[in-house]
Coordinates of C-alpha atoms and ligand atoms in Angstrom, one line a residue:
M797 CA 140.8 187.5 138.6
N798 CA 141.4 186.2 135.0
Q799 CA 141.0 182.1 135.0
A800 CA 142.0 179.8 132.2
I801 CA 139.4 177.9 130.8
E802 CA 139.4 174.8 129.2
I803 CA 137.7 175.3 125.5
K804 CA 135.7 171.8 124.7
V805 CA 134.1 170.3 121.2
P806 CA 130.3 170.9 121.9
D807 CA 128.2 168.1 121.7
I808 CA 128.9 167.0 117.7
G809 CA 125.9 164.6 117.0
D810 CA 126.4 161.1 117.0
F811 CA 130.2 162.7 114.8
R812 CA 133.6 160.7 116.3
D813 CA 137.4 161.2 115.7
V814 CA 136.5 164.1 113.4
P815 CA 139.7 165.6 112.3
V816 CA 140.2 169.1 112.8
I817 CA 140.7 170.5 109.3
E818 CA 141.4 174.0 110.1
L819 CA 142.4 176.5 113.1
F820 CA 140.5 180.3 113.1
V821 CA 142.8 181.7 115.9
K822 CA 146.7 181.5 117.9
V823 CA 147.8 181.5 120.6
G824 CA 147.6 185.3 121.5
D825 CA 144.3 185.7 119.9
L826 CA 141.6 187.7 121.6
V827 CA 138.1 186.6 120.3
K828 CA 134.7 187.3 120.5
A829 CA 131.9 184.8 121.9
E830 CA 130.8 183.0 118.5
D831 CA 134.2 183.5 116.5
P832 CA 134.7 180.3 114.9
L833 CA 137.5 178.5 116.4
V834 CA 138.1 175.4 114.6
S835 CA 136.8 173.7 111.6
L836 CA 136.3 169.8 112.5
E837 CA 135.8 167.6 108.7
S838 CA 134.1 164.4 108.8
D839 CA 133.2 162.6 105.1
K840 CA 129.5 163.8 106.2
A841 CA 129.6 166.8 107.7
T842 CA 131.9 169.9 108.2
M843 CA 131.2 171.7 111.8
E844 CA 133.3 175.1 112.9
V845 CA 133.1 175.3 116.9
P846 CA 132.6 178.7 117.9
A847 CA 133.8 180.2 121.1
P848 CA 131.7 179.8 123.7
H849 CA 132.4 183.6 125.3
G850 CA 135.0 185.9 124.8
G851 CA 138.9 185.6 126.1
V852 CA 141.9 185.1 124.8
V853 CA 143.8 182.0 123.6
K854 CA 145.9 181.1 126.1
Q855 CA 147.0 177.7 124.7
I856 CA 146.2 175.6 121.8
H857 CA 145.5 171.3 122.3
V858 CA 145.2 171.1 119.0
K859 CA 146.7 170.7 115.5
L860 CA 145.6 170.1 111.9
G861 CA 144.6 166.9 111.5
D862 CA 144.4 165.5 114.8
A863 CA 140.6 164.1 115.5
V864 CA 138.4 165.2 118.3
S865 CA 135.1 164.0 119.8
E866 CA 132.4 165.9 122.4
G867 CA 134.2 166.5 124.6
S868 CA 138.0 167.0 123.5
V869 CA 140.3 170.1 124.6
L870 CA 140.9 172.3 122.5
M871 CA 142.2 175.3 123.4
Q872 CA 142.5 177.3 126.7
F873 CA 141.0 180.5 127.2
E874 CA 142.3 183.4 129.6
G875 CA 140.2 186.5 130.4
A876 CA 137.5 188.6 132.1
G877 CA 135.0 186.8 130.1
A878 CA 135.9 183.6 130.3
G879 CA 136.1 183.4 133.8
T880 CA 132.2 184.4 134.6
A881 CA 130.7 182.4 131.2
A882 CA 129.7 179.2 131.9
A883 CA 132.2 176.0 130.7
E884 CA 129.9 174.7 127.9
P885 CA 129.3 176.7 124.2
A886 CA 126.8 179.3 124.0
Q887 CA 124.7 177.0 121.3
A888 CA 126.4 173.6 121.3
T889 CA 126.4 172.3 117.0
K890 CA 123.9 169.6 116.8
P891 CA 123.9 168.5 113.5
S892 CA 121.4 165.8 114.3
V893 CA 122.8 163.9 111.4
S894 CA 121.7 160.6 111.0
A895 CA 122.2 159.3 107.6
P896 CA 122.7 162.7 106.2
P897 CA 123.3 162.1 102.5
S898 CA 124.7 165.9 101.8
P899 CA 127.8 167.2 104.1
V900 CA 127.2 170.1 106.3
S901 CA 128.2 173.2 107.7
A902 CA 126.7 173.8 110.7
P903 CA 128.2 176.6 112.7
A904 CA 125.9 177.2 115.8
G905 CA 123.0 176.6 114.9
L906 CA 123.0 177.4 110.6
A907 CA 123.6 174.5 108.9
E908 CA 124.8 174.8 105.1
V909 CA 124.1 172.4 103.5
R910 CA 125.5 171.2 100.1
I911 CA 125.5 169.4 97.4
P912 CA 126.8 166.1 98.0
D913 CA 129.1 163.2 96.5
I914 CA 127.6 163.0 92.7
G915 CA 129.5 160.7 91.4
D916 CA 131.8 162.2 88.5
F917 CA 129.0 165.0 87.6
K918 CA 130.2 168.2 88.5
D919 CA 128.6 171.3 86.6
I920 CA 124.9 170.0 86.8
P921 CA 121.6 172.1 86.7
V922 CA 119.4 173.1 89.0
I923 CA 115.8 172.5 87.8
E924 CA 113.3 172.7 90.4
I925 CA 113.7 174.1 94.1
F926 CA 111.1 172.1 96.6
V927 CA 111.5 174.9 99.7
K928 CA 111.3 178.3 99.8
V929 CA 112.6 180.2 103.2
G930 CA 110.9 179.8 106.4
D931 CA 110.2 176.0 105.6
T932 CA 110.5 173.8 107.8
V933 CA 111.9 170.5 107.0
R934 CA 113.1 167.3 108.2
A935 CA 116.0 165.3 107.6
E936 CA 115.6 163.0 104.6
D937 CA 113.2 166.0 102.4
A938 CA 113.6 166.4 99.1
L939 CA 115.4 170.1 99.0
L940 CA 115.9 170.5 95.4
S941 CA 116.6 168.3 92.1
L942 CA 119.0 168.1 90.0
E943 CA 119.7 167.0 86.3
S944 CA 122.7 166.0 84.4
D945 CA 122.0 164.1 81.1
K946 CA 121.8 161.1 81.9
A947 CA 120.1 161.4 86.0
T948 CA 117.5 163.6 87.5
M949 CA 118.6 163.3 91.0
D950 CA 116.9 165.0 94.0
V951 CA 119.6 166.6 96.8
P952 CA 117.8 165.8 100.4
A953 CA 118.0 167.5 103.9
P954 CA 120.7 166.6 105.9
L955 CA 119.3 167.5 109.0
G956 CA 115.7 168.5 110.2
G957 CA 116.1 173.2 110.7
V958 CA 114.1 176.0 108.9
V959 CA 115.4 177.3 105.2
R960 CA 116.5 180.2 106.1
E961 CA 117.9 181.0 102.7
I962 CA 118.4 179.5 99.7
R963 CA 121.9 180.1 97.9
V964 CA 120.3 178.9 94.3
K965 CA 118.0 179.2 91.6
V966 CA 116.8 176.6 88.7
G967 CA 119.3 176.7 86.5
D968 CA 122.3 177.5 88.5
T969 CA 124.9 174.9 87.7
V970 CA 126.3 172.9 90.9
S971 CA 128.9 170.6 91.6
E972 CA 129.8 168.7 95.1
G973 CA 130.0 170.7 97.7
S974 CA 128.4 173.7 96.1
I975 CA 126.4 175.1 99.1
I976 CA 122.6 175.5 98.2
M977 CA 121.0 176.7 101.2
A978 CA 121.3 176.9 105.0
L979 CA 119.2 175.8 107.2
A980 CA 118.8 177.0 110.9
T981 CA 119.1 173.9 113.2
G982 CA 118.1 173.2 116.9
D983 CA 116.7 176.5 118.6
A984 CA 118.4 178.7 116.4
P985 CA 115.4 181.4 115.0
A986 CA 113.5 181.0 111.8
V987 CA 113.4 184.6 110.9
A988 CA 115.9 186.4 110.0
A989 CA 118.8 187.4 112.4
T990 CA 118.0 191.4 112.9
A991 CA 114.6 190.6 113.3
A992 CA 114.6 188.3 116.7
P993 CA 115.6 189.1 119.4
G994 CA 118.2 186.9 121.3
A995 CA 119.7 185.5 117.9
A996 CA 122.8 183.5 118.4
P997 CA 125.4 185.8 117.0
A998 CA 126.9 183.0 115.2
V999 CA 124.1 182.7 113.4
A1000 CA 124.1 186.4 112.5
A1001 CA 127.6 186.0 111.9
A1002 CA 126.7 183.5 108.9
L1003 CA 124.2 185.1 107.6
A1004 CA 126.4 188.0 106.9
A1005 CA 128.4 186.8 105.1
P1006 CA 126.7 186.4 101.9
A1007 CA 123.2 188.5 103.0
A1008 CA 123.4 192.1 102.1
P1009 CA 124.8 194.2 105.2
A1010 CA 127.9 193.2 104.1
A1011 CA 126.9 195.4 100.9
T1012 CA 129.9 197.5 101.7
A1013 CA 132.7 195.5 101.6
A1014 CA 131.5 193.8 98.7
A1015 CA 131.0 196.8 96.6
T1016 CA 134.2 198.2 98.1
A1017 CA 135.7 195.1 96.7
A1018 CA 133.7 195.0 93.7
A1019 CA 135.3 198.1 92.5
A1020 CA 138.9 197.0 93.4
S1021 CA 138.4 193.3 91.8
G1022 CA 136.4 194.6 89.1
G1023 CA 132.6 192.8 90.1
V1024 CA 132.5 189.5 92.7
D1025 CA 130.8 187.4 91.1
E1026 CA 127.9 186.8 93.3
A1027 CA 126.9 183.4 91.9
A1028 CA 130.0 181.4 91.9
F1029 CA 130.5 183.1 95.4
A1030 CA 128.0 182.0 96.9
L1031 CA 129.0 177.8 95.2
A1032 CA 132.0 178.3 96.7
Y1033 CA 133.4 175.6 99.1
A1034 CA 134.3 176.8 102.1
S1035 CA 132.7 177.9 105.8
P1036 CA 131.0 180.6 106.7
A1037 CA 133.7 182.3 108.4
V1038 CA 136.2 182.3 105.5
R1039 CA 133.3 183.8 103.5
K1040 CA 133.2 186.1 106.1
L1041 CA 136.7 187.2 105.9
A1042 CA 136.7 187.1 101.9
R1043 CA 133.9 189.2 102.3
E1044 CA 136.0 191.8 104.6
T1045 CA 138.9 191.1 102.4
G1046 CA 136.9 191.8 99.4
V1047 CA 138.3 188.8 97.8
D1048 CA 135.6 187.4 94.9
L1049 CA 135.7 184.0 96.5
G1050 CA 134.7 182.1 93.1
K1051 CA 138.0 182.9 91.9
V1052 CA 140.0 181.5 94.9
R1053 CA 141.2 177.6 94.6
G1054 CA 140.5 175.9 97.5
S1055 CA 144.0 174.0 98.8
G1056 CA 141.3 171.8 101.7
E1057 CA 140.4 168.6 100.5
H1058 CA 138.0 168.5 98.2
G1059 CA 139.2 172.1 97.0
R1060 CA 137.9 173.1 100.1
I1061 CA 139.3 176.9 100.4
L1062 CA 140.4 177.8 103.4
R1063 CA 141.4 181.1 105.2
A1064 CA 144.7 180.5 104.2
D1065 CA 143.8 180.7 100.6
V1066 CA 141.6 184.1 100.9
E1067 CA 144.7 185.5 102.9
A1068 CA 147.1 184.3 100.0
F1069 CA 144.6 186.0 96.9
A1070 CA 143.8 188.6 99.0
R1071 CA 147.4 189.7 99.5
T1072 CA 148.2 188.6 95.6
G1073 CA 144.9 190.1 94.3
G1074 CA 145.1 187.7 91.3
P1075 CA 143.2 184.3 91.3
A1076 CA 145.6 181.4 91.5
A1077 CA 146.6 179.2 88.1
P1078 CA 143.3 178.3 86.2
A1079 CA 143.3 174.5 86.2
A1080 CA 144.5 173.1 82.8
R1081 CA 142.4 172.1 80.2
P1082 CA 142.7 168.2 78.7
A1083 CA 143.9 169.1 75.5
A1084 CA 140.9 166.6 74.5
A1085 CA 138.3 168.9 75.1
P1086 CA 137.0 171.0 72.5
A1087 CA 137.7 175.2 72.8
G1088 CA 135.3 176.4 75.0
G1089 CA 134.0 178.4 71.4
G1090 CA 133.5 175.2 69.9
A1091 CA 135.2 175.0 66.4
G1092 CA 134.1 178.0 65.1
L1093 CA 131.9 176.7 62.0
D1094 CA 130.8 179.6 60.1
L1095 CA 128.2 177.9 59.4
L1096 CA 124.6 179.2 57.6
A1097 CA 121.7 179.9 60.0
W1098 CA 119.6 177.8 60.7
P1099 CA 116.6 178.3 59.0
K1100 CA 113.8 179.5 60.1
V1101 CA 110.4 178.7 58.6
D1102 CA 106.6 178.8 59.6
F1103 CA 105.3 175.0 59.5
A1104 CA 102.2 176.2 59.7
K1105 CA 101.8 178.0 56.7
F1106 CA 102.3 174.5 55.4
G1107 CA 99.6 172.6 57.4
P1108 CA 98.7 172.4 61.5
V1109 CA 101.1 171.9 63.5
E1110 CA 101.6 171.0 67.4
R1111 CA 104.7 172.9 69.2
K1112 CA 105.8 170.5 72.4
E1113 CA 108.7 171.1 74.2
L1114 CA 111.8 168.6 74.2
S1115 CA 112.9 166.5 77.4
R1116 CA 114.7 168.0 79.6
I1117 CA 117.0 165.0 79.2
K1118 CA 116.3 165.6 75.8
K1119 CA 117.7 169.1 75.9
I1120 CA 120.4 167.4 78.0
S1121 CA 121.8 164.5 76.2
G1122 CA 121.3 166.3 72.9
A1123 CA 123.9 169.5 73.7
N1124 CA 126.1 166.4 74.7
L1125 CA 125.5 163.9 71.8
H1126 CA 126.1 167.4 69.7
R1127 CA 129.3 167.8 71.0
N1128 CA 130.3 164.5 70.8
W1129 CA 129.2 164.3 67.4
V1130 CA 131.1 167.5 66.3
V1131 CA 134.5 166.4 68.2
I1132 CA 134.9 163.4 67.5
P1133 CA 135.9 162.3 63.8
H1134 CA 133.7 159.2 63.9
V1135 CA 133.7 156.6 61.5
T1136 CA 131.3 153.4 62.2
T1137 CA 132.6 149.8 60.7
H1138 CA 129.9 147.4 60.2
D1139 CA 130.0 143.5 60.3
E1140 CA 127.9 140.4 61.2
A1141 CA 128.4 137.6 63.9
D1142 CA 127.1 134.0 63.3
I1143 CA 125.1 133.5 66.2
T1144 CA 122.9 130.6 65.5
D1145 CA 124.7 128.1 68.1
L1146 CA 124.8 130.9 70.9
E1147 CA 121.4 131.7 70.6
L1148 CA 120.3 127.6 70.5
F1149 CA 122.4 127.9 73.3
R1150 CA 121.1 131.1 75.0
V1151 CA 117.6 129.4 74.8
Q1152 CA 118.7 126.0 76.1
M1153 CA 120.1 128.2 79.4
N1154 CA 116.9 130.3 79.4
K1155 CA 115.3 126.7 79.9
E1156 CA 117.4 126.6 83.1
L1157 CA 116.6 129.3 84.5
E1158 CA 112.9 129.6 84.2
K1159 CA 112.4 129.3 87.9
S1160 CA 114.9 131.0 89.0
G1161 CA 113.4 134.3 87.6
V1162 CA 116.1 135.4 85.3
K1163 CA 115.8 135.4 81.2
I1164 CA 118.6 136.0 78.8
S1165 CA 118.4 138.1 76.2
M1166 CA 121.2 138.5 73.6
L1167 CA 122.6 141.4 75.7
P1168 CA 124.8 139.4 77.9
F1169 CA 126.5 137.5 75.8
M1170 CA 127.4 140.7 73.9
M1171 CA 129.3 142.3 77.0
K1172 CA 131.2 139.3 77.6
A1173 CA 132.4 139.1 74.2
A1174 CA 133.1 143.0 74.4
V1175 CA 135.3 142.0 77.2
A1176 CA 137.0 139.9 76.0
T1177 CA 137.5 141.9 72.8
L1178 CA 138.5 144.7 73.9
K1179 CA 141.7 142.9 76.5
A1180 CA 142.2 141.9 72.8
F1181 CA 142.9 145.5 71.9
P1182 CA 143.2 147.7 74.8
E1183 CA 143.3 150.9 72.8
F1184 CA 139.1 150.4 72.3
N1185 CA 139.1 150.4 76.1
A1186 CA 140.6 153.9 76.8
S1187 CA 139.7 157.9 76.6
L1188 CA 142.1 160.3 75.3
D1189 CA 143.9 162.4 77.6
G1190 CA 145.7 165.6 75.3
D1191 CA 148.3 163.5 73.4
T1192 CA 148.3 160.7 75.8
L1193 CA 145.5 157.3 76.1
V1194 CA 144.8 156.3 78.9
L1195 CA 144.5 152.6 78.8
K1196 CA 142.0 151.5 81.6
Q1197 CA 142.5 147.9 83.3
Y1198 CA 138.8 147.6 84.3
Y1199 CA 136.1 146.7 82.5
H1200 CA 132.9 148.8 83.3
I1201 CA 130.1 148.5 80.0
G1202 CA 127.7 150.4 79.3
F1203 CA 124.2 149.9 77.6
A1204 CA 122.1 152.0 75.7
A1205 CA 118.9 152.2 77.5
D1206 CA 115.2 153.3 76.0
T1207 CA 113.5 155.5 78.7
P1208 CA 110.4 157.3 78.2
N1209 CA 112.5 160.2 79.6
G1210 CA 115.1 159.4 77.2
L1211 CA 118.1 157.8 76.5
M1212 CA 120.1 156.5 79.6
V1213 CA 123.3 154.7 79.8
P1214 CA 123.3 152.6 82.9
V1215 CA 127.4 151.2 83.6
I1216 CA 128.1 147.4 84.5
R1217 CA 131.1 147.4 87.0
D1218 CA 133.2 144.4 86.2
V1219 CA 131.3 142.7 83.6
D1220 CA 134.6 140.5 83.4
K1221 CA 134.8 139.4 86.8
K1222 CA 130.9 138.6 86.2
S1223 CA 128.4 135.1 85.1
I1224 CA 125.6 135.8 82.4
P1225 CA 122.8 135.6 84.9
D1226 CA 125.2 138.2 87.2
I1227 CA 124.8 140.6 83.9
A1228 CA 121.3 140.0 82.9
R1229 CA 119.9 140.5 86.8
E1230 CA 121.8 144.0 86.8
M1231 CA 121.3 144.5 83.5
G1232 CA 117.0 144.2 84.2
E1233 CA 117.3 146.0 87.2
L1234 CA 119.2 149.3 86.0
A1235 CA 117.2 149.1 83.2
K1236 CA 114.1 148.9 85.4
L1237 CA 115.9 152.2 87.8
A1238 CA 116.6 154.2 84.3
R1239 CA 113.1 153.7 82.9
E1240 CA 111.6 154.7 86.2
G1241 CA 114.9 157.6 86.1
K1242 CA 116.3 156.5 89.3
L1243 CA 119.6 156.0 88.5
K1244 CA 122.2 157.1 91.2
P1245 CA 125.0 158.4 89.1
D1246 CA 127.6 156.5 90.0
Q1247 CA 125.4 153.5 88.5
M1248 CA 125.9 156.1 85.1
S1249 CA 129.7 156.9 85.7
G1250 CA 133.0 155.2 84.9
G1251 CA 132.0 153.2 81.7
T1252 CA 135.1 152.1 79.2
F1253 CA 132.8 150.5 76.6
T1254 CA 129.7 151.0 75.5
I1255 CA 127.0 148.9 73.9
S1256 CA 123.4 150.2 71.9
S1257 CA 121.2 147.4 70.9
L1258 CA 118.1 148.0 68.8
G1259 CA 117.9 144.0 68.3
G1260 CA 114.7 144.1 70.1
I1261 CA 113.6 146.4 67.7
G1262 CA 115.1 146.3 64.3
G1263 CA 117.0 148.0 62.0
I1264 CA 119.5 146.8 59.9
N1265 CA 122.4 148.6 61.1
F1266 CA 123.1 152.3 62.3
T1267 CA 125.9 154.6 63.7
P1268 CA 126.0 155.0 67.4
I1269 CA 127.1 158.4 68.7
I1270 CA 130.3 158.0 70.9
N1271 CA 129.7 158.6 74.8
A1272 CA 133.1 160.4 75.1
P1273 CA 135.3 160.2 76.8
E1274 CA 135.2 156.4 75.6
V1275 CA 136.9 155.6 72.3
A1276 CA 134.2 153.2 71.1
I1277 CA 130.5 152.0 70.9
M1278 CA 129.1 148.5 69.2
G1279 CA 126.1 149.4 67.6
V1280 CA 124.0 146.1 67.1
C1281 CA 120.6 146.2 65.6
K1282 CA 117.9 142.8 64.8
S1283 CA 119.2 139.3 63.9
F1284 CA 117.8 137.5 61.0
W1285 CA 118.0 134.7 59.0
K1286 CA 121.2 134.5 56.4
Q1287 CA 122.0 132.3 53.4
H1288 CA 126.2 131.2 54.4
S1289 CA 128.0 129.7 52.3
S1290 CA 132.2 129.8 52.9
D1291 CA 132.8 127.8 50.0
G1292 CA 130.3 129.2 47.2
K1293 CA 129.3 125.4 47.2
N1294 CA 127.4 124.2 50.3
W1295 CA 125.0 126.7 51.9
A1296 CA 122.7 127.2 54.8
S1297 CA 120.8 129.2 56.5
R1298 CA 122.6 131.0 60.0
L1299 CA 120.8 133.3 62.5
T1300 CA 122.8 136.3 61.8
L1301 CA 123.7 139.6 63.7
P1302 CA 124.2 143.6 62.2
L1303 CA 127.3 145.1 63.9
S1304 CA 128.0 148.9 63.6
L1305 CA 131.3 150.0 65.4
S1306 CA 131.3 153.3 65.4
W1307 CA 135.1 154.4 67.2
D1308 CA 137.4 157.6 67.3
H1309 CA 139.8 158.2 64.6
R1310 CA 142.3 159.9 66.0
V1311 CA 142.4 157.1 68.0
I1312 CA 141.7 153.8 66.5
D1313 CA 142.9 152.9 62.6
G1314 CA 140.4 151.3 59.9
A1315 CA 142.3 147.7 60.4
A1316 CA 142.0 147.7 63.8
A1317 CA 138.0 148.6 64.2
A1318 CA 137.4 145.8 61.2
R1319 CA 139.9 143.1 63.4
F1320 CA 137.6 144.4 66.5
N1321 CA 135.0 143.4 65.0
V1322 CA 136.1 140.2 63.4
H1323 CA 137.2 139.2 66.7
F1324 CA 133.6 139.8 68.7
A1325 CA 131.6 138.3 66.1
N1326 CA 134.1 134.8 66.1
L1327 CA 133.5 134.9 69.7
L1328 CA 130.3 135.5 69.3
A1329 CA 130.3 132.4 66.7
D1330 CA 131.9 130.1 69.2
L1331 CA 131.1 132.4 73.0
R1332 CA 132.6 128.7 74.9
R1333 CA 135.7 130.7 74.1
V1334 CA 134.6 133.2 76.4
L1335 CA 132.5 131.7 79.2
F1336 CA 135.6 129.0 80.0
Ligands
CAO1617 N1 117.8 140.6 67.5 C1 116.3 139.6 67.5 N2 115.9 140.0 69.0 C2 116.7 140.1 69.5 C3 117.4 141.0 70.2 C4 118.7 140.6 68.7 N3 119.9 141.3 68.8 N4 118.1 141.9 70.4 C5 117.2 141.5 71.7 N5 116.2 141.1 71.1 C6 115.2 139.9 71.4 C7 115.5 139.6 73.2 O1 115.4 138.5 73.0 C8 113.4 140.0 73.3 O2 113.4 138.8 73.0 P1 111.5 137.7 73.7 O3 110.8 139.2 73.9 O4 110.4 136.8 72.9 O5 112.4 137.6 75.0 C9 112.5 141.3 73.2 O6 114.1 141.1 71.8 C10 113.2 142.1 74.0 O7 114.4 142.6 74.3 P2 115.0 143.5 75.4 O8 115.0 145.0 74.6 O9 113.7 143.8 76.4 O10 116.0 143.4 76.2 P3 117.7 143.4 75.5 O11 118.2 142.9 76.6 O12 117.7 142.9 74.2 O13 118.1 145.1 76.0 C11 118.0 147.1 76.4 C12 117.6 145.8 77.1 C13 117.5 148.0 78.0 C14 118.8 147.8 75.7 C15 116.3 147.3 75.4 O14 115.4 147.5 76.4 C16 116.1 148.9 75.2 O15 116.4 150.1 76.1 N6 117.2 149.2 73.6 C17 117.7 150.9 73.0 C18 118.6 150.6 73.1 C19 118.9 152.1 72.2 O16 117.8 153.1 72.2 N7 119.2 152.5 71.6 C20 119.7 153.4 70.8 C21 121.0 154.6 71.5 S1 121.5 155.4 69.6 O17 123.0 155.5 70.0

């Protein structure tokens, strides 16, 4: 006898009130055991609830956006299978995500690990993979390492399991949401589904999407669509069910623009793509960005010299950070019309004040160098010259109303630029303390992406080392950078008659001539120098 049976949300670990983001079935659909029914997505994980058994969908009790928890009734089934099977799902999803740093998608025993929120970073290369297929990992174990031009980041396992599949290789680039590997969790078998007697069908289904068995569909699709980019397919932000659908319908997932939250590709996106056969319109490129092929400079080839002909040499590969930051510096130098304006600030009084302040703070353990004062002076100057606290977006200038100041830090791995947020709201000792902490993290290679992003202006201080002037390279998309060298004593006179020795700080402001004019840059420096000469105007 056919009878209706309620399908409930299985055990989903500690998650509560998780929104339904996708419904894979409608009333009247005939589903098989383990077919995905709905997708739930919290801020940390995406979970597909599979059918515990086959049946016909009689009623659906949830709609997109509804928040559900373990035990919430999702739908009712009717069918022969429904009457006999247990009400509990065959294999409840158990993400057991205690403090998951990266989002997972867990279709009944198989968790797809994605790149977590890594700030504004995009297309970051994978530089190392710490695990191989078959390895057992615990939650928080490092899975792989990414390296941007500014930081190296380890991506930890969001939950424990056995590595079933690795979807990336060293050198691939990834962004937030890219799927990097699949972990067999809970009771799921550790070996390939086909070789494991009793492997959960959902596991097999999930694996079938990217694995070889789908080759026929993929090959047909490739022929029809001009070839599937497997690397882009593997990294697309989509659930296993959607990936499977893409394979079945011959859609190259890498070309589909996701309409879901954070660009997640939904079933409807794949269906629409399959219908129209074309990719969604490409995102508009900001006009300020350089053309992909560069400026097409027709330059002489780089000279190839056998240096060993002239004397002994040693070859040493550039560090990874240097290689990446070098590429960024090169782009910024070539694309931005840099001009550097030099000036000097009289910091005689400020230095006395700084020394006095350090005496008073001796017991607190905070030591204040010239840099925190320069940060404060920079903010006050940026407020007076807002176009320096801006970025170009095509023909539009985006004027920022916050003051996050980056500072260049010299580290054994290369140059890093940590950012101190809301400098306008912080005291000098607070800035000094935070700067010390960030500089330490930078030297240890432990800066997090959000500690290096969002800067609006940068100060590059070589004052602790030496130099008279230099040309700092603008840290795009910022439009100006203040370079500072070592202070020195200089005879100064304002009338040519009375002379005095003044401690003088050399300033080198590089600015983007597309945004800033020479007169504004000279005024900026004068304003900045005047503030340092009388910092009471900034501090009080
Ligand atoms: N003139 C004279 N002395 C200065 C000075 C200046 N402009 N700036 C700093 N000093 C002094 C400090 O007071 C300190 O003196 P004491 O040891 O006697 O107290 C000493 O130089 C060392 O300072 P510091 O470098 O430790 O501290 P800081 O706050 O000035 O700088 C940091 C911190 C992280 C910016 C710095 O250590 C650093 O890495 N600088 C290099 C940045 C760089 O590479 N820039 C080039 C990038 S290319 O565009």
